Tab-separated table of C-alpha atoms and ligand atoms in Angstrom:
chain	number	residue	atom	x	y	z
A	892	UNK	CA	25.868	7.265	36.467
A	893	UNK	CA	23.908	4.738	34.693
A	894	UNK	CA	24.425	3.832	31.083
A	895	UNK	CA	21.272	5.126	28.813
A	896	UNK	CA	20.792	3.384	25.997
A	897	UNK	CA	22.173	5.180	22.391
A	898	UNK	CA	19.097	2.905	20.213
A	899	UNK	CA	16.495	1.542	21.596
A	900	UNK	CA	13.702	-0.230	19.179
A	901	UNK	CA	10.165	-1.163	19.571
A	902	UNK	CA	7.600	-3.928	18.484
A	903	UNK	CA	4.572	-1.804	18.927
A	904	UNK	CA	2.066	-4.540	19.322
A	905	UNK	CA	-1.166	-4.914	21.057
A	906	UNK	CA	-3.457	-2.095	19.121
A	907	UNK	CA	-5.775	-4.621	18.113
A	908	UNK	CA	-6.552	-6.408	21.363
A	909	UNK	CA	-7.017	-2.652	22.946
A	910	UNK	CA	-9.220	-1.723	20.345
A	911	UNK	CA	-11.196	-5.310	20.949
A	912	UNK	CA	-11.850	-5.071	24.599
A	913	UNK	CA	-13.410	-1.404	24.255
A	914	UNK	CA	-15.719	-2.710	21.387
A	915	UNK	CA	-13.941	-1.046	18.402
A	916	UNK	CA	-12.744	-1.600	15.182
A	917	UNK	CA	-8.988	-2.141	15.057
A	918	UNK	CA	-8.107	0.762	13.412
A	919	UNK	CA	-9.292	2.471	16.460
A	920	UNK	CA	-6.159	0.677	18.275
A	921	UNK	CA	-3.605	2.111	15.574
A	922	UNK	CA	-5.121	5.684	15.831
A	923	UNK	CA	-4.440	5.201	19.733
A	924	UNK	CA	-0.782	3.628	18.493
A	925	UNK	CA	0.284	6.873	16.761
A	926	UNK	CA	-0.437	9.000	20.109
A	927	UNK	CA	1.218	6.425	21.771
A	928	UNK	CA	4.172	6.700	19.345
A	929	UNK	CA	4.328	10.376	19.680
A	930	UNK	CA	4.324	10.342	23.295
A	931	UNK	CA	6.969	7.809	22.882
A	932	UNK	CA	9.561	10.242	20.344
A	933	UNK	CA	9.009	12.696	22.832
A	934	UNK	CA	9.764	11.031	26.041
A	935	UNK	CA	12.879	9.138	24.668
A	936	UNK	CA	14.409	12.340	23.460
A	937	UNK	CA	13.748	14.074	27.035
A	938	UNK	CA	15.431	11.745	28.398
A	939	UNK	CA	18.729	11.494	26.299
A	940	UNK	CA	18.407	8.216	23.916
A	941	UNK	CA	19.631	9.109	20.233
A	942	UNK	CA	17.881	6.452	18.375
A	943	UNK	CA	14.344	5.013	18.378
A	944	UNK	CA	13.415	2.284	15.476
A	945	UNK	CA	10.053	1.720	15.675
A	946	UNK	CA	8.314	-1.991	13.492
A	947	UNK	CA	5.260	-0.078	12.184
A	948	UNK	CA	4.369	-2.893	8.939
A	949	UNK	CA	6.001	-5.812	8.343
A	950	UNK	CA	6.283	-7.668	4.868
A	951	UNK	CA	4.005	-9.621	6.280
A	952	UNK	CA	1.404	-7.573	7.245
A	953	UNK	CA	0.049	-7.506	4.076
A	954	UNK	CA	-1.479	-10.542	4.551
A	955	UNK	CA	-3.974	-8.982	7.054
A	956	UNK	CA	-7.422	-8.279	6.345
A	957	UNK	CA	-7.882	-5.948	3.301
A	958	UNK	CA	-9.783	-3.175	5.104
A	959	UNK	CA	-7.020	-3.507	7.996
A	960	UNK	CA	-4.629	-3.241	5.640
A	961	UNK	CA	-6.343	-0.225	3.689
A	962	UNK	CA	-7.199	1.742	6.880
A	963	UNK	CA	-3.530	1.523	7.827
A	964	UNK	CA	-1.977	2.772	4.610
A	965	UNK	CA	-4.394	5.944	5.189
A	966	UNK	CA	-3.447	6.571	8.463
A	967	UNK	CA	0.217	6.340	7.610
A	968	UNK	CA	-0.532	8.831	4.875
A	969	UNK	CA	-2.546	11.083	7.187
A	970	UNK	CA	0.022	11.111	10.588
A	971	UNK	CA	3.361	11.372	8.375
A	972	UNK	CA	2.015	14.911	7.051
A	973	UNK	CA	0.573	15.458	10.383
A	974	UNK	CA	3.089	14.957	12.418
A	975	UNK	CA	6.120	16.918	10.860
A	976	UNK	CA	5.858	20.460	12.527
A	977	UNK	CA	6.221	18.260	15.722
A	978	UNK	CA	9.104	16.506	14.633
A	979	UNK	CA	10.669	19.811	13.590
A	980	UNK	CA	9.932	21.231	17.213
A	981	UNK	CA	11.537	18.200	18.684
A	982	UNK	CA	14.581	18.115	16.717
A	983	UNK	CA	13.512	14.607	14.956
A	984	UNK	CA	14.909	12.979	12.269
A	985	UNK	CA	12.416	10.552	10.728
A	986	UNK	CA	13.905	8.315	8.551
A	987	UNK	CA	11.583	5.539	6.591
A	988	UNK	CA	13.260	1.571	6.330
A	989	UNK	CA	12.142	-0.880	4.261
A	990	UNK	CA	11.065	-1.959	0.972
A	991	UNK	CA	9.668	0.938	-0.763
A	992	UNK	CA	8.402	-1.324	-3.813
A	993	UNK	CA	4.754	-1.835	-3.712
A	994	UNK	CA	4.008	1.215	-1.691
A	995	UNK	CA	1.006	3.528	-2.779
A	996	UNK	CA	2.159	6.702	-3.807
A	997	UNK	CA	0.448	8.679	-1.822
A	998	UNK	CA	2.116	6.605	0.828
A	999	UNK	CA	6.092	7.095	-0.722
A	1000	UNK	CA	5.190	11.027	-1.791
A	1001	UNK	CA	4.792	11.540	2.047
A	1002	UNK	CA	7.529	9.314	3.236
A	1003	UNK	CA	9.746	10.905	0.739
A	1004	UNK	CA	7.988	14.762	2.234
A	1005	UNK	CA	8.582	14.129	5.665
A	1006	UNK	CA	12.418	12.570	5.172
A	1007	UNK	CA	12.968	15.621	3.624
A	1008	UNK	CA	11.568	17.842	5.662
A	1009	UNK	CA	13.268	16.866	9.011
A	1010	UNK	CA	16.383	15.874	7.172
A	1011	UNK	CA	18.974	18.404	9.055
A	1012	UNK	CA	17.628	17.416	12.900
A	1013	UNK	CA	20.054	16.177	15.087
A	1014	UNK	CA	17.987	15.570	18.484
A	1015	UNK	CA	16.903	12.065	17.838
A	1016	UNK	CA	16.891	10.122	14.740
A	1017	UNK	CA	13.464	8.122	14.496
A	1018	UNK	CA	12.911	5.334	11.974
A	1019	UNK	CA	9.944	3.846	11.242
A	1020	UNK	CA	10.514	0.337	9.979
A	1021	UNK	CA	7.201	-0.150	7.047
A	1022	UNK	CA	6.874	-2.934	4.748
A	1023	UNK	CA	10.189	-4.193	6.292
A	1024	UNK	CA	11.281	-7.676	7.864
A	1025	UNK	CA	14.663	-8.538	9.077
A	1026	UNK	CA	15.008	-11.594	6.913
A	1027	UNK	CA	14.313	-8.699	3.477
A	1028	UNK	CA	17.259	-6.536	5.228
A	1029	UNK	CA	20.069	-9.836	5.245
A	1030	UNK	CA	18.451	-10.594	1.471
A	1031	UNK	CA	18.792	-7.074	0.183
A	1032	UNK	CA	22.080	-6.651	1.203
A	1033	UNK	CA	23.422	-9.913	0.405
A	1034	UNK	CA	21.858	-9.187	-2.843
A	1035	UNK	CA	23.457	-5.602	-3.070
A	1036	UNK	CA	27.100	-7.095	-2.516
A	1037	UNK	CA	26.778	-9.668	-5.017
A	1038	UNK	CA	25.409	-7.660	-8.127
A	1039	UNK	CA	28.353	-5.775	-6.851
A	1040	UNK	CA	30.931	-8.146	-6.849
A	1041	UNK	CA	31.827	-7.099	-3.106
A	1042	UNK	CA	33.256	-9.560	-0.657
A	1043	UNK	CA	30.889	-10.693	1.814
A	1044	UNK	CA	31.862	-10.342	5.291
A	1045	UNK	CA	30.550	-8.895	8.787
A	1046	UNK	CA	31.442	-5.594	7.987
A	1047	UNK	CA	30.579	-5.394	4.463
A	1048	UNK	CA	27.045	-7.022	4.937
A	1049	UNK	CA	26.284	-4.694	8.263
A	1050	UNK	CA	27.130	-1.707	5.899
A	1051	UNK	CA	24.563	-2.840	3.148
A	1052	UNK	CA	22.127	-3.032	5.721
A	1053	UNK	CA	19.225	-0.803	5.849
A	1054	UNK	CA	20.010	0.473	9.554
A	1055	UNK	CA	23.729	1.129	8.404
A	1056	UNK	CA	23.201	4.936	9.366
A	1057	UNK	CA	23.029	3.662	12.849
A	1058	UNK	CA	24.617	1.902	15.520
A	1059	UNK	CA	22.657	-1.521	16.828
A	1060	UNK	CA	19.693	-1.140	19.017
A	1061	UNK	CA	21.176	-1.831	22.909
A	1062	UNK	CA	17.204	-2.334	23.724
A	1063	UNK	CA	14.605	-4.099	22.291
A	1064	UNK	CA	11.106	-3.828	23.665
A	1065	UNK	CA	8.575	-5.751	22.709
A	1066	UNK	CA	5.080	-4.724	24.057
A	1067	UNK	CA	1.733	-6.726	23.979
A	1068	UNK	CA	2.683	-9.584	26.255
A	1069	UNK	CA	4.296	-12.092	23.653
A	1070	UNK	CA	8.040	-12.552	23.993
A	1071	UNK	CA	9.436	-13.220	20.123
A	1072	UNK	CA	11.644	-11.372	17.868
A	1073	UNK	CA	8.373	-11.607	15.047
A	1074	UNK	CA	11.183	-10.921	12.247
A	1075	UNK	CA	12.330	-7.874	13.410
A	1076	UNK	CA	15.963	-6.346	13.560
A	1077	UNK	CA	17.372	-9.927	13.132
A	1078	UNK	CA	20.545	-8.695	12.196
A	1079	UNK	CA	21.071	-5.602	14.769
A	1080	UNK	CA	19.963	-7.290	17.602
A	1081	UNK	CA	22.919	-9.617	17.838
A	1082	UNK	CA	23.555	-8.283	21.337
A	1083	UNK	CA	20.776	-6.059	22.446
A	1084	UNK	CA	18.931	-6.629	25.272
A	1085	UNK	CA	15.513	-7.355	25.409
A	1086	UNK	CA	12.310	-5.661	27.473
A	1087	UNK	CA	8.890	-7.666	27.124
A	1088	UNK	CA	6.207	-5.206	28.392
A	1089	UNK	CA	2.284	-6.942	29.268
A	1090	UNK	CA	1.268	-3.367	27.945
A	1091	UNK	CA	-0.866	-2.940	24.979
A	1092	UNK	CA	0.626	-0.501	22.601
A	1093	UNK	CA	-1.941	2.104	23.139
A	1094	UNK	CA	-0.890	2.144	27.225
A	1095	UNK	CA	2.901	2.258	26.926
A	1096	UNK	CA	3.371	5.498	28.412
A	1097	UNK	CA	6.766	7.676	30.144
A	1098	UNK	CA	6.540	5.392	33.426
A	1099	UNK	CA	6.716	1.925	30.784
A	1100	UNK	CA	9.573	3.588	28.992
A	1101	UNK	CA	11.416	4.224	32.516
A	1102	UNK	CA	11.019	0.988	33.282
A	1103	UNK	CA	12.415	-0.395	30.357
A	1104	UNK	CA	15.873	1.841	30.888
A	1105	UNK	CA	16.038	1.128	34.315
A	1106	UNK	CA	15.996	-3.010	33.442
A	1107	UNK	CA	18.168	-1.982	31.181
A	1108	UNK	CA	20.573	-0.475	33.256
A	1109	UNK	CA	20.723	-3.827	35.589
A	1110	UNK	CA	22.233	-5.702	32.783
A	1111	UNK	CA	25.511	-6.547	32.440
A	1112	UNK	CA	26.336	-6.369	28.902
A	1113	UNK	CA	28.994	-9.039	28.073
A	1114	UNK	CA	29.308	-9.204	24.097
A	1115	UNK	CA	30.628	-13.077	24.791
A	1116	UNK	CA	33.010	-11.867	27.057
A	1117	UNK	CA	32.775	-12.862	30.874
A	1118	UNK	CA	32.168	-11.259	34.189
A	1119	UNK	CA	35.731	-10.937	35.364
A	1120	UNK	CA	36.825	-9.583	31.938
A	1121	UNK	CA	33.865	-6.992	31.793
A	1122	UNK	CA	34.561	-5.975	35.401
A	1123	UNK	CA	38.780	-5.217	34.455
A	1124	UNK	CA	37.845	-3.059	31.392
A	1125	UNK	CA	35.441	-0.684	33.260
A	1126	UNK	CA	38.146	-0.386	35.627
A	1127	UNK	CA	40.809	0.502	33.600
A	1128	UNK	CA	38.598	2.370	31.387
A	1129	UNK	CA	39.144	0.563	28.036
A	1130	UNK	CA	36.369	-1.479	25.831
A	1131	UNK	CA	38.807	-3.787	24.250
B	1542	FPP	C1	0.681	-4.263	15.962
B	1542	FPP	O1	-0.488	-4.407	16.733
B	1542	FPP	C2	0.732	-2.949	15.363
B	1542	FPP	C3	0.782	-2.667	14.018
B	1542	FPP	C4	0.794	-3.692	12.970
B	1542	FPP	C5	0.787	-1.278	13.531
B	1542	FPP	C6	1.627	-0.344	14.348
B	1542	FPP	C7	1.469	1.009	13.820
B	1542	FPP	C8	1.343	2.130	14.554
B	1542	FPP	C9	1.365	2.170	16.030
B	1542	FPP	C10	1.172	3.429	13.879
B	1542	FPP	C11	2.513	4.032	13.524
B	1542	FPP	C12	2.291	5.258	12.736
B	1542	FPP	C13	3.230	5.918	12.024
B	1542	FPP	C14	2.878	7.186	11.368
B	1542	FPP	C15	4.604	5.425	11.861
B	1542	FPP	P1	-1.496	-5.560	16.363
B	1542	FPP	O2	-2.482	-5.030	15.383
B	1542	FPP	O3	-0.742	-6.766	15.897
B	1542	FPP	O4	-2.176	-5.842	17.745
B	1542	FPP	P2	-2.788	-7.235	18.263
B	1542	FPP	O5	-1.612	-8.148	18.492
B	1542	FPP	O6	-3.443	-6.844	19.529
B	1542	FPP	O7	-3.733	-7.728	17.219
């Protein structure tokens, strides 16, 4: 049987240029991103995968245009409430990473709500990476280990992390049509594979996601290791 992905984690870009060519203001594109999000959570636990990160504000998004930026926050207020009897019905964790400095607090009081809320589901674990880069993660934790006095290696560093409660994504998918990493899961991604989708956010639908696992399940995942090596250990059964 094919391998399904444990994590898989998604640059949900694109909701601008759908909102452009229909004539509407970009917000319109995010509204469509959070039904495309949902249909998303829902699909990947159907189907088996355990963890879904999702990019949903970088550090750097802050830069956008003010109203952009303003009409996000309040749709991130609005769908976090919104959305948690669904999450409860599906069994989802939701689980908010990043920097929570800076955030509005209407914003934190309903990441803080819905964490809580959902906090004992064990169907799918769902975080929502906002007002977080990869580049923060690697600083924060490097920073955590030194005001502790820690060692820094591999292990102690991937432990600081903010995705510690998780293994590393196996797929990255990057919708949109561009094919770049945009500061995203720079650690965890080490040796994930990658999916580059032409869809706009807004369109990535159940067939999208298939397709993504199946290319997924033609790859031969060699963590530096070669063929030959890769071929003995799945037929003796071991992963060392
Ligand atoms: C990138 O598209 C998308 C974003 C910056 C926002 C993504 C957010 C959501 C889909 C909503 C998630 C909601 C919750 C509650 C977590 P873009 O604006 O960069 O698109 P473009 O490249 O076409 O301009």
């Amino acid at each position: 049987m094919s391998q399904m992905p444990h994590h898989i984690a998604i640059v949900m870009d694109g909701n601008g240029r759908w909102a452009s060519k229909r004539y509407l203001p970009r917000i319109a594109g995010h509204k469509q991103g959070v039904d495309s999000l949902r249909r998303c959570v829902r699909a990947a636990g159907q189907c088996g995968v355990k963890v879904l990160t999702v990019f949903a504000f970088s550090s750097e998004n802050w830069s956008r245009p003010a109203d952009e930026v303003s009409g996000l926050m309040d749709l991130f207020a609005l769908a976090i409430g919104r959305e948690i009897p669904q999450l409860m019905a599906d069994g989802v964790r939701i689980c908010f990473v990043g920097e929570r400095a800076g955030l509005s607090p209407r914003v934190l009081a309903g990441i803080e709500a819905a964490e809580r809320a959902t906090a004992s589901n064990t169907k799918l674990i769902l975080n929502v990476c906002f007002n977080y880069g990869g580049r923060w993660d690697i600083v924060q934790a490097a920073a955590r280990l030194a005001a502790q006095g820690s060692a820094v290696t591999e292990q102690t560093l991937s432990a600081a992390m903010s995705l510690a409660h998780v293994p590393d994504p196996d797929l990255v998918v990057r919708t949109g049509g561009e094919q770049r990493i945009s500061n995203f899961l720079l650690w965890q991604s080490a040796y994930s594979e990658f999916y580059f989708s032409d869809k706009l956010w807004p369109e990535f639908d159940e067939a999208e996601l298939d397709r993504a696992i199946a290319s997924f399940q033609q790859r031969e995942r060699r963590f530096g290791k070669t063929s030959g090596q890769i071929a003995a250990q799945a037929a003796d059964g071991s992963s060392s």
